[in-house]
Coordinates of C-alpha atoms and ligand atoms in Angstrom, one line a residue:
X28 CA 124.9 105.2 94.1
X29 CA 125.7 107.8 97.3
X30 CA 128.5 105.9 99.4
X31 CA 129.2 106.2 103.2
X32 CA 132.5 108.4 103.8
X33 CA 135.0 105.4 104.7
X34 CA 136.5 105.3 108.2
X35 CA 140.2 105.0 109.0
X36 CA 141.3 104.0 112.1
X37 CA 144.9 105.3 113.7
X38 CA 146.5 105.5 117.3
X39 CA 145.9 108.8 118.5
X40 CA 149.1 108.4 120.9
X41 CA 151.8 111.0 119.8
X42 CA 149.8 111.5 116.6
X43 CA 150.1 115.6 116.0
X44 CA 147.0 116.8 116.0
X45 CA 148.0 120.6 114.9
X46 CA 148.3 119.0 111.5
X47 CA 145.0 117.9 110.7
X48 CA 143.6 119.5 107.9
X49 CA 139.7 120.2 107.5
X50 CA 137.2 119.4 110.7
X51 CA 139.2 118.3 114.2
X52 CA 136.6 117.0 116.4
X53 CA 137.4 116.7 120.3
X54 CA 135.7 115.9 123.2
X55 CA 134.6 116.9 126.8
X56 CA 132.5 115.0 128.9
X57 CA 129.9 115.6 131.5
X58 CA 131.9 117.9 133.9
X59 CA 133.4 119.8 131.0
X60 CA 136.8 117.9 131.9
X61 CA 138.8 117.7 128.2
X62 CA 139.9 114.7 127.2
X63 CA 144.0 114.2 126.0
X64 CA 143.1 115.0 123.0
X65 CA 141.1 118.0 123.6
X66 CA 143.9 119.1 125.9
X67 CA 146.3 119.1 123.8
X68 CA 144.3 121.5 120.9
X69 CA 143.6 123.3 123.9
X70 CA 147.0 123.8 124.7
X71 CA 147.7 125.0 120.3
X72 CA 144.7 126.7 120.4
X73 CA 146.3 129.2 123.6
X74 CA 143.1 128.1 125.6
X75 CA 140.6 128.4 123.5
X76 CA 138.5 125.2 124.8
X77 CA 139.0 125.5 128.2
X78 CA 137.2 128.8 127.5
X79 CA 134.9 127.3 125.7
X80 CA 133.9 124.9 128.7
X81 CA 134.2 127.1 131.3
X82 CA 131.4 129.3 129.7
X83 CA 128.3 128.8 131.8
X84 CA 126.8 129.2 128.4
X85 CA 128.3 125.5 127.7
X86 CA 125.4 122.4 128.6
X87 CA 127.1 119.3 128.1
X88 CA 124.4 117.2 126.8
X89 CA 124.4 114.7 123.9
X90 CA 124.8 116.6 121.2
X91 CA 125.9 119.7 122.5
X92 CA 128.8 121.2 120.2
X93 CA 131.0 124.7 119.9
X94 CA 133.0 125.3 116.8
X95 CA 136.1 127.2 116.8
X96 CA 136.8 128.2 112.8
X97 CA 140.4 128.9 111.9
X98 CA 141.7 128.8 114.7
X99 CA 145.8 129.4 115.5
X100 CA 148.0 127.2 116.3
X101 CA 146.4 124.6 114.0
X102 CA 146.4 123.4 110.1
X103 CA 142.2 122.9 110.8
X104 CA 139.6 124.3 109.0
X105 CA 137.3 124.1 112.3
X106 CA 138.2 122.4 115.8
X107 CA 134.7 120.9 116.8
X108 CA 134.1 120.3 120.5
X109 CA 131.5 118.2 121.3
X110 CA 130.5 116.1 124.6
X111 CA 127.8 113.2 124.9
X112 CA 127.1 114.4 128.2
X113 CA 126.4 112.4 131.4
X114 CA 126.4 108.2 131.5
X115 CA 126.0 108.1 127.9
X116 CA 123.7 105.4 126.2
X117 CA 123.4 104.3 122.3
X118 CA 121.2 106.9 121.7
X119 CA 123.3 109.9 123.2
X120 CA 126.4 108.4 121.1
X121 CA 124.0 108.3 118.0
X122 CA 122.9 112.3 119.1
X123 CA 126.2 113.4 119.0
X124 CA 127.3 111.4 115.7
X125 CA 124.5 114.0 114.3
X126 CA 125.2 116.5 115.7
X127 CA 128.9 116.5 114.6
X128 CA 128.0 115.8 110.7
X129 CA 125.5 119.1 111.2
X130 CA 128.7 121.1 112.7
X131 CA 131.3 120.1 109.6
X132 CA 132.9 122.1 107.4
X133 CA 134.7 121.6 104.2
X134 CA 137.2 118.3 104.0
X135 CA 137.9 115.5 106.0
X136 CA 136.8 114.4 109.7
X137 CA 139.5 113.4 112.9
X138 CA 137.8 112.3 115.4
X139 CA 140.5 112.4 118.9
X140 CA 138.4 109.5 120.3
X141 CA 140.8 108.4 123.1
X142 CA 139.3 108.6 126.8
X143 CA 135.9 109.3 125.4
X144 CA 133.6 106.3 126.2
X145 CA 133.8 102.5 125.1
X146 CA 134.5 101.4 122.0
X147 CA 131.1 100.4 121.5
X148 CA 130.0 103.5 121.9
X149 CA 132.4 105.4 120.0
X150 CA 131.7 103.1 117.1
X151 CA 128.3 104.3 117.3
X152 CA 128.9 107.8 117.4
X153 CA 130.9 107.2 114.4
X154 CA 128.2 105.7 112.5
X155 CA 125.8 108.2 113.0
X156 CA 128.0 110.8 111.6
X157 CA 128.7 108.9 108.5
X158 CA 124.5 108.5 108.5
X159 CA 123.9 112.1 108.6
X160 CA 126.5 113.0 106.1
X161 CA 124.0 111.2 103.2
X162 CA 123.8 113.4 100.7
X163 CA 121.5 112.4 97.2
X164 CA 123.1 113.9 94.2
X165 CA 122.4 112.5 91.2
X166 CA 120.5 114.8 89.5
X167 CA 122.4 117.4 90.0
X168 CA 124.7 118.8 87.6
X169 CA 126.6 120.8 89.6
X170 CA 129.4 120.2 91.7
X171 CA 128.9 123.0 94.9
X172 CA 132.3 124.7 94.9
X173 CA 131.9 125.6 99.0
X174 CA 130.5 124.8 101.8
X175 CA 130.0 121.2 103.6
X176 CA 128.4 119.8 100.1
X177 CA 131.1 121.0 98.4
X178 CA 132.6 117.4 99.6
X179 CA 130.4 114.0 98.6
X180 CA 130.1 111.8 101.6
X181 CA 131.8 109.0 99.6
X182 CA 134.6 111.1 98.9
X183 CA 135.4 112.9 102.3
X184 CA 137.5 110.5 104.6
X185 CA 137.0 110.4 108.7
X186 CA 140.0 109.3 110.4
X187 CA 139.3 108.1 114.2
X188 CA 142.0 108.4 116.0
X189 CA 142.0 105.8 119.2
X190 CA 143.9 104.6 122.4
X191 CA 143.4 101.1 120.4
X192 CA 142.9 101.6 117.1
X193 CA 142.2 97.6 116.0
X194 CA 139.6 97.4 118.6
X195 CA 137.5 100.5 117.0
X196 CA 137.5 98.9 114.0
X197 CA 136.6 96.0 115.2
X198 CA 133.4 97.6 116.9
X199 CA 133.1 99.9 114.0
X200 CA 133.0 96.3 111.5
X201 CA 128.9 96.1 112.8
X202 CA 128.0 98.8 111.4
X203 CA 130.0 99.7 107.7
X204 CA 127.5 96.9 106.6
X205 CA 124.4 99.1 108.0
X206 CA 125.5 102.4 106.6
X207 CA 125.7 100.6 102.9
X208 CA 122.2 99.3 103.4
X209 CA 120.7 102.1 104.8
X210 CA 122.3 104.5 101.9
X211 CA 121.0 102.1 99.2
X212 CA 117.1 102.0 101.2
X213 CA 117.6 106.1 101.1
X214 CA 118.7 106.1 97.2
X215 CA 115.8 104.3 95.8
X216 CA 113.1 106.1 97.8
X217 CA 114.8 109.0 97.1
X218 CA 114.7 108.1 93.2
X219 CA 111.9 110.0 91.3
X220 CA 109.7 107.2 89.8
X221 CA 110.5 108.5 85.8
X222 CA 114.1 106.8 86.3
X223 CA 113.0 103.9 89.4
X224 CA 110.4 102.1 87.1
X225 CA 109.2 98.5 88.2
X226 CA 111.7 97.6 85.7
X227 CA 114.9 99.8 87.3
X228 CA 114.0 98.7 90.9
X229 CA 114.3 94.8 90.1
X230 CA 117.4 95.5 87.9
X231 CA 118.6 97.0 91.5
X232 CA 117.8 94.6 93.0
X233 CA 119.1 91.7 90.8
X234 CA 122.7 92.7 91.5
X235 CA 122.4 92.0 95.1
X236 CA 123.5 88.7 93.4
X237 CA 127.1 89.5 93.2
X238 CA 127.2 89.5 97.6
X239 CA 125.5 86.1 97.5
X240 CA 121.8 87.3 97.6
X241 CA 119.8 84.7 95.7
X242 CA 117.8 87.2 93.6
X243 CA 114.2 86.1 91.2
X244 CA 112.2 88.4 89.3
X245 CA 108.6 86.8 88.3
X246 CA 107.1 88.9 85.9
X247 CA 103.6 89.7 84.6
X248 CA 103.1 86.4 83.0
X249 CA 104.1 84.1 86.3
X250 CA 102.2 86.3 88.2
X251 CA 98.9 86.0 86.7
X252 CA 99.5 82.2 86.3
X253 CA 100.2 82.1 90.0
X254 CA 96.2 84.1 89.8
X255 CA 98.0 87.4 92.0
X256 CA 95.3 89.3 90.8
X257 CA 95.0 91.8 94.0
X258 CA 98.2 92.5 93.2
X259 CA 98.2 92.9 89.4
X260 CA 94.8 95.1 89.5
X261 CA 96.5 97.8 90.7
X262 CA 99.6 97.9 88.1
X263 CA 97.0 97.4 85.4
X264 CA 96.9 100.7 84.5
X265 CA 100.7 101.6 84.2
X266 CA 103.3 100.9 80.8
X267 CA 105.8 99.3 83.6
X268 CA 105.2 96.1 84.3
X269 CA 104.3 94.4 87.6
X270 CA 107.0 92.6 89.5
X271 CA 107.2 90.1 92.4
X272 CA 111.0 90.3 93.3
X273 CA 112.2 87.5 95.8
X274 CA 115.4 87.8 97.4
X275 CA 117.1 85.1 99.5
X276 CA 119.5 85.0 101.9
X277 CA 120.6 81.4 103.1
X278 CA 123.0 82.3 105.8
X279 CA 121.6 79.8 108.8
X280 CA 121.4 76.1 108.9
X281 CA 119.9 74.3 106.1
X282 CA 116.7 73.4 108.2
X283 CA 115.6 77.0 109.4
X284 CA 112.6 78.4 108.5
X285 CA 113.3 81.8 107.1
X286 CA 112.3 84.9 108.3
X287 CA 110.1 86.7 105.6
X288 CA 110.3 90.2 105.2
X289 CA 107.5 91.5 102.7
X290 CA 107.6 95.0 100.9
X291 CA 104.7 97.5 99.7
X292 CA 106.6 98.7 96.4
X293 CA 104.5 101.3 94.6
X294 CA 106.8 103.3 92.6
X295 CA 104.4 106.1 92.2
X296 CA 100.9 106.4 93.6
X297 CA 98.4 108.7 91.8
X298 CA 95.5 107.2 93.5
X299 CA 94.6 105.6 90.3
X300 CA 91.2 106.4 89.1
X301 CA 90.5 107.5 92.7
X302 CA 93.7 110.3 92.0
X303 CA 94.7 112.0 94.9
X304 CA 94.6 115.5 94.8
X305 CA 97.6 117.6 93.2
X306 CA 99.1 119.1 96.3
X307 CA 101.8 117.2 97.9
X308 CA 101.5 114.5 95.0
X309 CA 105.4 114.4 93.7
X310 CA 105.8 112.9 97.7
X311 CA 104.5 109.4 96.1
X312 CA 107.3 108.7 94.8
X313 CA 108.5 107.1 98.3
X314 CA 105.2 104.3 98.3
X315 CA 108.1 102.1 97.6
X316 CA 109.8 102.8 101.0
X317 CA 108.9 99.4 102.5
X318 CA 110.0 97.6 99.5
X319 CA 113.4 100.1 100.2
X320 CA 113.3 99.0 103.7
X321 CA 113.7 95.2 102.8
X322 CA 116.3 95.6 99.8
X323 CA 118.4 97.8 102.2
X324 CA 117.7 94.8 104.9
X325 CA 118.8 91.8 102.5
X326 CA 121.4 94.0 101.5
X327 CA 123.0 94.9 105.3
X328 CA 122.4 90.7 106.0
X329 CA 124.4 89.8 102.6
X330 CA 127.3 92.6 103.9
X331 CA 127.9 91.4 106.9
X332 CA 127.0 87.5 106.1
X333 CA 124.7 87.1 108.4
X334 CA 124.4 83.7 109.8
X335 CA 120.6 83.6 109.3
X336 CA 117.9 82.5 106.6
X337 CA 116.2 85.3 105.5
X338 CA 113.4 85.7 102.4
X339 CA 112.6 89.5 101.4
X340 CA 109.5 90.0 98.8
X341 CA 108.9 92.4 97.6
X342 CA 105.8 93.9 95.2
X343 CA 106.7 96.4 92.0
X344 CA 103.8 98.0 91.0
X345 CA 102.8 101.7 89.3
X346 CA 99.9 103.1 90.2
X347 CA 98.2 105.3 87.0
X348 CA 95.2 106.2 86.4
X349 CA 94.5 104.4 82.6
X350 CA 92.1 103.1 80.0
X351 CA 93.4 99.5 81.5
X352 CA 93.0 101.0 84.9
X353 CA 91.0 99.1 87.7
X354 CA 88.1 100.7 89.1
X355 CA 86.4 101.8 91.9
X356 CA 83.4 98.9 91.9
X357 CA 85.7 96.3 90.5
X358 CA 86.0 92.9 92.3
X359 CA 89.3 91.3 92.0
X360 CA 90.2 87.6 92.8
X361 CA 93.3 87.7 95.7
X362 CA 96.1 85.0 95.1
X363 CA 94.7 83.3 98.4
X364 CA 91.1 83.0 96.5
X365 CA 89.3 85.8 98.6
X366 CA 87.1 88.2 96.8
X367 CA 88.3 91.8 97.0
X368 CA 85.7 95.0 95.8
X369 CA 87.5 97.3 95.1
X370 CA 85.8 100.9 97.0
X371 CA 88.7 102.8 96.4
X372 CA 91.9 102.5 93.5
X373 CA 93.8 105.1 96.3
X374 CA 93.9 102.0 99.0
X375 CA 96.0 99.9 96.5
X376 CA 99.1 99.1 98.7
X377 CA 96.8 96.1 101.0
X378 CA 95.8 95.2 97.8
X379 CA 99.8 94.4 96.9
X380 CA 100.3 93.1 100.2
X381 CA 97.5 90.8 100.5
X382 CA 99.2 88.7 97.5
X383 CA 102.9 89.1 98.6
X384 CA 102.1 87.8 102.0
X385 CA 99.9 84.6 100.5
X386 CA 103.0 83.9 98.0
X387 CA 105.7 84.1 100.9
X388 CA 103.9 81.7 103.2
X389 CA 102.9 79.6 100.4
X390 CA 106.7 79.0 99.2
X391 CA 108.5 79.9 101.8
X392 CA 106.5 78.2 105.0
X393 CA 107.8 81.3 107.5
X394 CA 108.7 80.8 110.9
X395 CA 107.5 84.6 111.0
X396 CA 106.8 87.0 108.7
X397 CA 107.5 91.2 108.8
X398 CA 106.3 93.6 106.3
X399 CA 106.6 97.1 105.9
X400 CA 104.0 99.7 103.9
X401 CA 103.6 103.2 103.6
X402 CA 99.8 102.5 103.3
X403 CA 97.7 104.8 105.4
X404 CA 97.2 108.6 105.8
X405 CA 95.4 107.7 108.9
X406 CA 98.6 106.3 110.4
X407 CA 100.7 109.8 109.8
X408 CA 97.3 111.6 111.6
X409 CA 97.8 109.3 114.6
X410 CA 101.3 109.1 115.1
X411 CA 103.1 112.0 113.3
X412 CA 106.5 111.9 111.9
X413 CA 107.9 110.9 114.9
X414 CA 107.0 107.0 115.0
X415 CA 106.1 104.3 113.2
X416 CA 103.1 102.4 114.2
X417 CA 103.4 98.3 113.9
X418 CA 100.1 95.8 114.3
X419 CA 101.0 92.2 116.2
X420 CA 99.2 88.7 116.2
X421 CA 102.0 86.9 118.7
X422 CA 102.8 89.1 121.5
X423 CA 106.5 87.5 121.7
X424 CA 107.4 88.2 118.7
X425 CA 106.2 92.1 118.9
X426 CA 108.8 92.2 122.5
X427 CA 111.1 90.9 120.6
X428 CA 111.1 93.5 117.1
X429 CA 110.4 96.0 120.3
X430 CA 113.3 95.8 122.1
X431 CA 115.2 95.9 118.2
X432 CA 113.8 99.3 117.7
X433 CA 114.3 100.7 120.8
X434 CA 118.0 99.4 120.6
X435 CA 118.5 101.1 117.6
X436 CA 116.5 104.2 117.9
X437 CA 113.6 103.7 115.0
X438 CA 111.0 104.6 117.5
X439 CA 107.4 102.5 117.2
X440 CA 104.3 102.4 119.2
X441 CA 102.1 99.3 119.1
X442 CA 98.6 99.6 117.3
X443 CA 95.5 97.0 118.4
X444 CA 94.2 94.2 115.8
X445 CA 90.4 93.3 116.8
X446 CA 87.0 91.5 115.4
X447 CA 85.0 95.7 115.7
X448 CA 87.9 96.6 113.2
X449 CA 87.9 93.7 110.8
X450 CA 83.8 94.2 110.6
X451 CA 84.8 97.3 109.1
X452 CA 86.0 95.7 105.6
X453 CA 83.0 93.3 105.1
X454 CA 81.6 93.5 101.6
X455 CA 78.3 93.5 100.6
X456 CA 79.6 91.8 97.3
X457 CA 82.5 90.6 97.7
X458 CA 84.3 88.7 101.1
X459 CA 86.1 92.1 101.9
X460 CA 85.9 95.7 100.7
X461 CA 89.6 97.9 100.4
X462 CA 88.4 100.3 102.7
X463 CA 86.7 100.2 106.1
X464 CA 85.8 104.0 106.4
X465 CA 87.4 107.2 108.0
X466 CA 87.5 105.6 111.3
X467 CA 90.4 103.7 112.3
X468 CA 92.2 103.9 108.6
X469 CA 95.2 102.3 109.5
X470 CA 93.8 99.5 111.5
X471 CA 90.9 98.7 108.9
X472 CA 93.8 98.2 106.5
X473 CA 96.2 96.1 109.2
X474 CA 93.0 94.0 109.2
X475 CA 92.9 93.7 106.0
X476 CA 96.2 92.2 105.3
X477 CA 95.6 89.6 108.4
X478 CA 93.2 88.1 106.7
X479 CA 95.8 86.8 104.1
X480 CA 98.1 85.6 106.9
X481 CA 97.9 82.2 108.0
X482 CA 96.5 81.1 111.8
X483 CA 100.0 80.5 114.0
X484 CA 102.5 82.6 112.0
X485 CA 103.7 85.2 114.1
X486 CA 103.4 88.3 111.6
X487 CA 104.1 91.7 112.3
X488 CA 102.9 94.8 110.2
X489 CA 104.5 98.3 110.2
X490 CA 102.8 100.6 108.5
X491 CA 106.2 103.5 107.8
X492 CA 103.7 106.3 105.9
X493 CA 105.3 108.7 108.2
X494 CA 108.6 107.9 108.8
X495 CA 109.8 107.0 104.9
X496 CA 110.3 110.7 104.3
X497 CA 111.4 113.5 106.7
X498 CA 110.6 117.0 105.9
X499 CA 113.5 119.0 107.9
X500 CA 116.8 116.8 108.7
X501 CA 117.1 114.8 112.3
X502 CA 119.4 113.4 114.0
X503 CA 120.6 110.7 111.7
X504 CA 119.4 111.8 108.1
X505 CA 119.1 115.1 106.3
X506 CA 116.4 116.5 105.0
X507 CA 114.0 113.5 102.8
X508 CA 114.6 109.3 102.7
X509 CA 114.9 108.4 106.4
X510 CA 116.1 104.6 105.9
X511 CA 113.7 104.2 108.7
X512 CA 113.4 100.8 109.9
X513 CA 117.0 99.3 108.4
X514 CA 118.9 99.2 111.3
X515 CA 116.0 97.9 113.7
X516 CA 115.4 94.9 111.1
X517 CA 118.8 93.8 110.9
X518 CA 119.0 94.2 115.1
X519 CA 116.1 91.5 115.3
X520 CA 118.3 89.3 112.8
X521 CA 121.1 89.8 115.2
X522 CA 118.9 88.7 118.1
X523 CA 116.6 86.3 117.3
X524 CA 118.4 84.3 114.7
X525 CA 121.6 84.5 115.4
X526 CA 121.7 85.4 118.8
Ligands
LIG24 N1 100.4 105.1 99.6 C1 99.4 105.7 100.6 C2 99.8 106.3 102.0 C3 100.4 107.4 102.0 C4 100.0 108.5 102.8 C5 101.9 106.9 102.2 C6 100.6 109.5 103.1 C7 102.7 108.1 102.9 C8 102.1 109.4 102.9 C9 98.1 105.2 100.4 O1 98.5 104.0 99.6 C10 96.6 105.0 100.5 O2 97.0 106.0 99.2 N2 96.0 105.4 101.4 C11 94.8 106.1 101.5 C12 93.7 104.6 101.9 C13 92.2 105.1 101.8 C14 92.0 105.8 100.2 C15 91.6 104.6 102.0 C16 94.8 107.1 102.7 O3 95.6 106.6 103.3 O4 93.9 107.9 102.6
LIG25 MN1 97.0 105.1 97.6
LIG26 ZN1 100.3 103.6 98.0

């Protein structure tokens, strides 16, 4: 388990900045003017920061930093000068926090934030810094002795110095729960499939019970009784039992129907009998990314005691080739009753989601549904790794989600649904088939799911295949699991259900 760095709040006035150890972070504004804390450090270091901002190379943009190593006059190993740029917004704050995280040397971090920006922006900056410090090292047997990695994220303290530390702490509160949820998601996604089996995943979710989430794990016998044959067919070649896990957070009024969050949780996707090529297959440990996001959101909602009713439903299965595995050509009956012709056993996510969507509607009569899935390579071809594509049946709900995504920086692009795409998945032998050919692969997958959504239920499908992992590190995450999607859904719950 990876813990976020804890943040402590202190009054900046009267604090001896010369004595801060580790990293001392100070700020300049867009005009290169030093904040009071930066001015104090400038005096202590004999004018080094004044020279830095006077250099024409110094562009005061979000994310610009300058590092002084072992400067004389202060105890810190590094003084980092940062700037939020002109008229900073939430995105600028996140970019700056991420840039500071990347500039850090070993040891604790002190941020002298008095006079930098309002408390909300400073909180978002500190949040981004904490997110960028994530480092999954559960399987590293040797502790790094030097460099920034020598301090695990949970051991590194962040001291936030502010004009009003109590107001700063209040502004940070909303982000503390979010950081824990994002780390929970990232840990799940980074776990290898030999460790994170369907059962190990379910156990981690059962532990959310301690936070007040009602967790229920359905096994294969129960799923068989429910008729979840589409989901079970995907997992029948694996030694790990298939599961549906239901997580309920009932923080709202009794009479309010819940928002349902649905997640694809394929703990490993070999493709099954329609096996994937070897190259890059190891990345398919992330094919439970949708379930990972749903789980992270449930954790956030419980930690911050959200005043909303939300139910998370995830399907945990492993797609393996085996004597018992499903084959191309098989026809299975879904929980809804519709029959599915399996053209390609690698199009397994939609079969899992078909039963999850139906189960969630039958049991919980949700007011709205959002599903997340690493569903198609076609989505990655369409939008790359920069944005996730989403599909929606209801324009108002789509607008609410888009606003939440915009505010939190989870970048998205709306994709179309439509009858001609649904035509592509008509089957000669059954009601539908599980692939619709190469063209519009992400959309035909969405239309497959659409068939399992009842008329009138506002539904959003988010294909996160391209954004669940990142290969170079971003402003908010190091290389690997991104935690993409947790922030926007938390924001959606706030705005739509708690507003
Ligand atoms: N899990 C994959 C999709 C995927 C691809 C996720 C790349 C992340 C990165 C999914 O189960 C899959 O294999 N989809 C197939 C569908 C096809 C057989 C219709 C695909 O996209 O190739
Ligand atoms: Mn697949
Ligand atoms: Zn898959």
